[in-house]
Coordinates of N, CA, C and O in Angstrom, one line a residue:
M23 N 195.9 -124.9 35.5 CA 195.0 -123.9 35.2 C 195.4 -122.8 35.7 O 196.1 -122.4 37.0
G24 N 195.3 -121.5 35.0 CA 195.9 -120.4 35.3 C 194.7 -119.1 35.1 O 193.5 -119.5 34.4
K25 N 194.9 -117.8 35.6 CA 194.6 -116.8 34.9 C 195.4 -115.7 34.9 O 196.4 -115.5 35.0
I26 N 195.0 -115.2 33.6 CA 195.5 -114.0 33.2 C 194.3 -112.8 33.5 O 193.4 -112.8 33.3
K27 N 195.0 -111.4 34.0 CA 193.9 -110.3 33.9 C 194.6 -109.1 33.1 O 195.6 -109.3 33.2
V28 N 193.6 -108.5 32.6 CA 194.4 -107.2 32.3 C 193.4 -106.3 33.0 O 191.7 -106.3 32.7
R29 N 193.7 -105.4 33.7 CA 193.1 -104.2 34.3 C 193.0 -102.8 33.8 O 194.4 -102.7 33.6
N30 N 192.2 -102.3 34.6 CA 192.0 -100.6 33.8 C 192.4 -100.2 32.6 O 193.0 -99.4 32.7
I31 N 191.3 -100.7 31.5 CA 191.5 -100.4 30.6 C 191.2 -99.5 30.1 O 189.8 -99.1 30.2
K32 N 191.7 -98.2 30.2 CA 191.0 -97.4 29.7 C 190.5 -96.6 28.7 O 191.5 -96.7 27.6
I33 N 189.3 -96.1 28.5 CA 189.1 -96.0 26.5 C 187.7 -94.9 26.9 O 186.9 -94.7 27.5
Y34 N 187.9 -93.9 26.1 CA 187.1 -93.1 25.5 C 185.8 -93.3 24.6 O 186.1 -94.1 23.4
A35 N 184.5 -93.4 25.3 CA 183.6 -94.2 24.0 C 182.3 -93.4 24.4 O 182.4 -92.9 25.0
H36 N 181.1 -93.9 23.6 CA 179.8 -93.4 23.2 C 178.6 -94.4 23.4 O 178.5 -94.8 22.6
H37 N 178.6 -95.1 24.9 CA 177.4 -95.6 24.8 C 177.0 -95.0 25.9 O 176.9 -94.2 26.8
G38 N 175.5 -95.4 25.8 CA 174.3 -95.0 26.8 C 172.8 -94.7 26.2 O 172.9 -94.8 25.3
C39 N 172.2 -94.5 27.3 CA 171.0 -94.1 26.4 C 170.2 -92.9 26.2 O 169.1 -92.9 25.2
L40 N 171.2 -92.0 26.7 CA 170.9 -90.6 26.5 C 171.6 -90.0 25.0 O 172.4 -90.3 24.9
K41 N 170.9 -89.3 24.4 CA 171.3 -88.7 23.0 C 172.6 -88.1 23.5 O 173.7 -88.1 22.2
E42 N 172.6 -87.3 24.5 CA 173.9 -86.5 24.7 C 175.2 -87.6 25.1 O 176.6 -87.2 24.5
E43 N 175.0 -88.8 25.6 CA 176.2 -90.0 25.9 C 176.5 -90.1 24.4 O 177.7 -90.2 24.1
A44 N 175.6 -90.1 23.4 CA 176.1 -91.0 22.2 C 176.6 -89.7 21.5 O 177.9 -90.2 20.4
I45 N 176.8 -88.9 21.8 CA 177.4 -87.5 21.3 C 178.7 -87.4 21.7 O 179.9 -87.2 20.9
I46 N 178.5 -87.1 22.8 CA 179.7 -86.3 23.8 C 180.5 -87.4 24.1 O 181.9 -87.6 24.2
G47 N 180.2 -88.9 24.3 CA 180.9 -89.9 24.9 C 181.7 -89.8 26.4 O 180.9 -88.6 26.9
S48 N 181.9 -90.4 26.9 CA 182.8 -90.6 28.4 C 183.9 -91.6 28.6 O 184.0 -92.3 27.6
E49 N 184.4 -91.2 29.9 CA 185.6 -92.3 30.1 C 185.0 -93.8 30.2 O 184.4 -93.9 31.5
Y50 N 186.0 -94.8 29.9 CA 185.3 -96.5 30.9 C 186.7 -96.9 31.4 O 187.9 -96.4 30.3
L51 N 186.6 -97.9 32.2 CA 187.4 -98.9 32.3 C 186.9 -100.1 32.4 O 186.0 -100.4 32.8
V52 N 187.8 -100.7 31.8 CA 187.2 -102.4 31.4 C 188.3 -103.2 32.2 O 189.9 -102.9 31.7
N53 N 188.0 -104.1 32.6 CA 188.5 -105.4 33.5 C 188.2 -106.5 33.1 O 187.1 -106.9 32.8
I54 N 189.5 -107.4 32.7 CA 189.0 -108.6 31.7 C 189.9 -109.9 33.2 O 191.0 -109.3 33.1
S55 N 189.4 -110.7 33.0 CA 190.2 -112.0 33.9 C 189.7 -113.3 33.2 O 188.5 -113.7 32.6
V56 N 190.4 -114.0 32.6 CA 190.7 -115.3 31.9 C 191.0 -116.3 32.1 O 192.1 -116.4 32.8
N57 N 190.5 -117.6 32.3 CA 191.3 -118.9 32.9 C 191.6 -119.6 31.8 O 190.7 -120.1 30.7
A58 N 192.4 -120.2 32.0 CA 193.6 -120.7 30.9 C 194.7 -121.8 31.0 O 194.8 -121.4 32.1
P59 N 194.8 -123.0 30.3 CA 195.6 -123.7 30.9 C 197.4 -123.1 30.7 O 197.5 -122.7 29.3
L60 N 197.8 -122.5 31.1 CA 199.1 -122.0 31.5 C 200.2 -122.4 31.9 O 201.4 -122.3 31.9
K61 N 200.2 -123.8 32.0 CA 201.8 -124.5 32.7 C 202.2 -124.6 31.5 O 203.8 -124.5 31.9
K62 N 201.8 -125.0 30.4 CA 203.0 -125.2 29.1 C 203.6 -123.5 28.9 O 204.6 -124.0 28.7
A63 N 202.6 -122.7 28.7 CA 203.5 -121.6 28.6 C 204.6 -121.2 29.7 O 205.5 -120.8 29.8
S64 N 204.6 -121.4 31.2 CA 205.3 -121.1 32.0 C 206.6 -122.0 31.9 O 207.5 -121.5 32.4
L65 N 206.5 -123.4 31.3 CA 207.7 -124.1 30.6 C 208.2 -123.8 30.0 O 209.6 -123.8 29.6
S66 N 207.3 -123.5 28.5 CA 208.0 -122.9 27.4 C 208.7 -121.8 26.8 O 209.6 -121.0 26.4
D67 N 207.9 -120.9 27.9 CA 208.4 -119.6 27.9 C 207.8 -119.0 26.6 O 208.5 -117.8 26.0
S68 N 206.9 -119.5 25.9 CA 206.4 -119.1 24.0 C 205.3 -118.7 24.2 O 203.9 -119.2 25.1
L69 N 205.1 -117.5 23.6 CA 203.7 -116.7 23.1 C 202.6 -117.5 23.2 O 201.4 -117.5 23.4
I70 N 203.0 -118.9 22.0 CA 202.2 -119.4 21.3 C 201.0 -120.5 22.3 O 200.3 -120.8 22.1
D71 N 201.9 -120.8 23.4 CA 201.6 -121.6 24.7 C 200.3 -120.4 25.6 O 200.3 -121.3 26.4
T72 N 200.0 -119.8 25.1 CA 199.4 -119.1 25.8 C 198.1 -117.9 25.7 O 198.0 -117.9 24.2
V73 N 197.4 -117.0 26.5 CA 196.4 -116.1 26.2 C 197.3 -115.2 26.0 O 197.7 -114.4 26.6
D74 N 197.0 -114.1 24.5 CA 198.3 -113.2 24.2 C 197.4 -112.0 25.0 O 196.0 -111.7 24.3
Y75 N 197.9 -111.1 26.3 CA 197.4 -110.3 26.5 C 196.8 -108.9 25.9 O 195.9 -107.9 25.8
V76 N 197.7 -108.8 24.8 CA 197.6 -107.7 23.5 C 196.3 -108.0 23.0 O 195.7 -107.4 22.4
H77 N 195.8 -109.1 22.5 CA 194.8 -109.7 22.1 C 193.7 -109.1 22.8 O 192.8 -108.9 22.1
L78 N 193.5 -109.7 24.0 CA 192.6 -109.4 25.0 C 192.3 -107.8 24.9 O 191.0 -107.1 24.5
N79 N 192.9 -107.3 24.4 CA 193.4 -105.9 24.8 C 192.8 -105.0 23.6 O 191.8 -104.3 23.2
R80 N 193.0 -105.8 22.6 CA 192.6 -105.6 21.0 C 190.9 -105.7 20.7 O 189.9 -104.8 20.8
I81 N 190.7 -106.7 21.6 CA 189.1 -107.1 21.6 C 188.5 -105.8 22.1 O 187.5 -105.8 21.8
V82 N 188.9 -105.8 23.4 CA 187.9 -104.7 24.0 C 187.9 -103.0 23.5 O 186.9 -102.6 23.7
K83 N 189.3 -102.5 22.9 CA 189.4 -101.7 22.5 C 188.5 -101.6 21.2 O 187.4 -100.8 20.8
E84 N 188.2 -103.0 20.3 CA 187.5 -102.8 19.0 C 186.0 -103.1 19.6 O 185.2 -102.1 19.0
E85 N 185.5 -103.3 20.4 CA 184.4 -103.6 20.8 C 183.5 -102.5 21.2 O 182.6 -101.9 21.1
M86 N 184.7 -101.6 22.3 CA 184.5 -100.6 22.9 C 183.9 -99.2 21.9 O 182.9 -98.2 21.8
K87 N 184.4 -99.3 20.4 CA 184.4 -98.3 19.7 C 182.7 -98.8 19.4 O 182.3 -97.3 18.1
I88 N 182.0 -99.5 19.2 CA 180.8 -99.9 18.9 C 179.9 -99.5 19.9 O 179.7 -99.7 20.8
A89 N 179.3 -98.3 19.4 CA 178.3 -97.5 20.4 C 177.0 -98.5 20.7 O 176.6 -99.5 19.8
S90 N 176.4 -98.6 21.9 CA 175.3 -99.4 22.7 C 175.1 -99.0 23.3 O 175.5 -97.5 24.4
K91 N 173.6 -98.8 23.8 CA 172.6 -98.2 24.6 C 173.1 -99.0 26.3 O 173.3 -98.0 27.2
L92 N 173.3 -99.9 26.6 CA 173.5 -100.6 27.5 C 175.1 -101.4 27.8 O 175.8 -101.4 26.6
L93 N 175.5 -100.9 29.0 CA 177.0 -101.5 29.0 C 176.9 -103.1 29.0 O 177.9 -103.6 28.9
E94 N 175.7 -103.8 29.6 CA 175.2 -105.0 29.3 C 175.8 -105.5 28.1 O 176.7 -106.8 28.2
H95 N 174.9 -105.0 27.1 CA 175.5 -105.4 25.8 C 176.8 -105.1 25.7 O 177.5 -106.5 24.8
V96 N 178.0 -104.2 25.6 CA 179.0 -104.4 25.1 C 179.6 -105.2 26.1 O 180.9 -105.7 25.6
A97 N 179.7 -105.7 27.1 CA 180.0 -106.4 27.7 C 180.0 -108.1 27.5 O 180.7 -108.9 27.3
K98 N 178.6 -108.0 27.0 CA 178.5 -109.6 26.4 C 179.5 -109.7 24.6 O 179.7 -110.4 24.8
R99 N 179.2 -108.6 24.2 CA 180.2 -108.6 22.8 C 181.8 -109.0 23.2 O 182.1 -110.0 22.3
I100 N 181.9 -108.5 24.3 CA 183.7 -108.5 24.4 C 183.7 -109.9 24.8 O 184.4 -111.2 24.5
L101 N 182.9 -110.4 25.4 CA 182.8 -112.0 26.1 C 182.7 -113.1 24.6 O 183.6 -114.1 24.8
H102 N 181.8 -112.7 23.9 CA 182.0 -113.7 22.8 C 182.8 -113.5 22.2 O 183.5 -114.4 21.5
R103 N 183.3 -112.2 21.9 CA 184.7 -112.3 21.0 C 186.1 -113.2 21.3 O 186.8 -113.9 21.1
I104 N 185.8 -113.3 23.2 CA 186.9 -113.8 23.7 C 186.6 -115.8 23.6 O 187.5 -116.1 23.2
F105 N 185.5 -116.1 23.6 CA 185.2 -117.6 23.4 C 185.3 -117.4 21.8 O 186.2 -118.8 21.6
S106 N 185.2 -117.0 20.7 CA 185.1 -117.4 19.3 C 187.0 -117.4 18.8 O 187.0 -117.8 18.3
E107 N 187.5 -116.1 19.7 CA 188.6 -116.0 19.2 C 189.8 -116.9 19.9 O 190.7 -117.3 19.5
L108 N 189.8 -116.6 21.0 CA 190.7 -117.5 22.3 C 190.3 -118.9 22.4 O 189.8 -119.0 23.9
R109 N 191.0 -120.3 21.7 CA 189.9 -121.1 22.1 C 190.6 -121.9 23.3 O 190.0 -123.0 24.1
E110 N 191.9 -121.4 23.7 CA 192.3 -122.1 24.9 C 191.7 -121.3 26.5 O 191.3 -122.0 27.1
V111 N 190.7 -120.3 26.5 CA 189.8 -119.7 27.6 C 188.6 -121.1 27.9 O 187.4 -120.9 27.0
S112 N 188.4 -120.9 29.1 CA 187.7 -121.8 29.8 C 186.5 -121.0 30.4 O 185.4 -121.3 30.4
K113 N 186.9 -119.9 31.0 CA 186.4 -119.0 31.8 C 186.4 -117.3 31.4 O 187.9 -117.6 31.6
A114 N 185.7 -116.6 31.4 CA 186.2 -114.9 31.6 C 185.0 -114.6 32.0 O 183.4 -114.7 32.4
K115 N 185.5 -113.5 32.6 CA 184.8 -112.1 33.3 C 185.1 -110.8 33.2 O 186.2 -110.5 32.4
V116 N 184.2 -110.3 32.4 CA 184.3 -109.2 32.1 C 183.6 -107.6 32.7 O 182.2 -108.1 33.1
S117 N 184.5 -106.6 33.0 CA 183.5 -105.7 33.9 C 183.7 -104.6 33.1 O 184.9 -104.4 32.4
V118 N 182.6 -103.6 33.0 CA 182.7 -102.4 32.4 C 182.2 -101.6 33.3 O 181.4 -101.5 33.4
S119 N 182.9 -100.5 33.0 CA 182.8 -99.1 34.3 C 182.7 -97.7 33.4 O 183.4 -97.2 32.4
K120 N 181.1 -97.3 33.5 CA 181.2 -96.1 33.3 C 181.7 -94.8 34.3 O 180.9 -94.6 35.4
I121 N 182.4 -94.0 34.0 CA 183.2 -93.2 34.7 C 182.5 -92.0 35.0 O 181.6 -91.5 34.1
N122 N 182.0 -91.5 36.2 CA 181.2 -90.2 36.0 C 180.0 -90.2 35.2 O 179.4 -89.4 34.6
P123 N 178.9 -91.0 35.8 CA 177.8 -91.3 35.0 C 176.8 -90.2 35.2 O 176.8 -90.1 36.3
P124 N 176.1 -89.9 34.2 CA 175.1 -88.9 34.3 C 173.8 -89.4 34.9 O 172.9 -89.4 34.2
I125 N 173.7 -89.3 36.1 CA 172.7 -90.2 37.0 C 172.4 -89.2 37.9 O 171.3 -89.3 38.7
G126 N 172.5 -87.7 37.7 CA 172.0 -86.7 38.6 C 172.9 -86.8 40.2 O 171.8 -86.7 40.9
G127 N 173.8 -87.3 40.5 CA 174.4 -87.2 41.8 C 175.9 -87.4 41.3 O 176.5 -87.6 40.4
D128 N 176.4 -87.5 42.6 CA 178.1 -87.6 42.8 C 178.8 -88.8 43.1 O 178.6 -89.2 43.8
V129 N 178.6 -89.6 41.6 CA 178.7 -91.1 41.5 C 180.1 -91.1 40.9 O 180.1 -90.8 39.4
E130 N 181.0 -92.0 41.6 CA 182.2 -92.3 40.9 C 182.3 -93.0 39.7 O 182.7 -92.4 38.3
N131 N 181.3 -94.1 39.7 CA 181.6 -95.2 38.4 C 180.1 -95.9 38.5 O 179.8 -96.1 39.5
V132 N 179.7 -96.2 37.2 CA 179.1 -97.7 37.9 C 179.3 -98.6 36.7 O 180.2 -98.5 35.7
T133 N 179.4 -100.1 36.9 CA 179.9 -101.0 36.3 C 178.9 -102.6 36.5 O 178.3 -102.7 36.8
V134 N 179.1 -102.6 35.4 CA 178.0 -103.8 35.0 C 179.2 -105.2 34.9 O 180.4 -105.1 34.1
I135 N 179.5 -106.3 35.6 CA 180.6 -107.8 35.4 C 179.2 -109.2 35.1 O 178.2 -109.0 35.1
L136 N 180.1 -109.3 34.2 CA 179.4 -110.4 33.6 C 180.5 -111.7 33.4 O 181.9 -111.1 33.0
K137 N 180.3 -112.8 33.4 CA 180.6 -114.0 33.4 C 180.3 -114.7 32.8 O 179.1 -115.2 32.9
E138 N 181.2 -115.9 32.0 CA 180.9 -117.0 31.3 C 181.8 -118.3 31.3 O 182.9 -117.9 31.5
K139 N 181.5 -119.5 31.2 CA 181.9 -120.5 31.0 C 182.0 -121.1 29.6 O 180.7 -121.1 29.1
R140 N 183.0 -121.5 28.7 CA 183.0 -122.4 27.7 C 182.1 -123.8 27.8 O 181.8 -124.4 29.0
T141 N 181.4 -123.9 27.0 CA 180.3 -124.4 27.1 C 180.3 -126.0 26.4 O 180.1 -127.1 26.5
A142 N 181.2 -125.5 25.2 CA 181.7 -126.7 24.4 C 183.3 -126.8 23.7 O 183.4 -125.4 23.5

């Protein structure tokens, strides 16, 4: 078993409960970590034997384009896509961070982290 991480995927998106957030949008950082069997790929040097991180990045970009009120909702959609499209993934962790959130203070970011294991 091994782990693949895609860190600090920078995306401009339109998530939030405030009407202004949906209109103006803001910057986000998304991190993904997936567990999968990587031994075969380490020996074969073949992309077909591993989890393609280009595919992971595409999932994030596509799901972040769909506006949501809550970061939890976006993270859950990303997890769902990972498990439905990448059969070799056994565990996944997704964090979605909103940079400079409009919460009435000097806050660098807020982050939601969701983890899941494949059940079947």
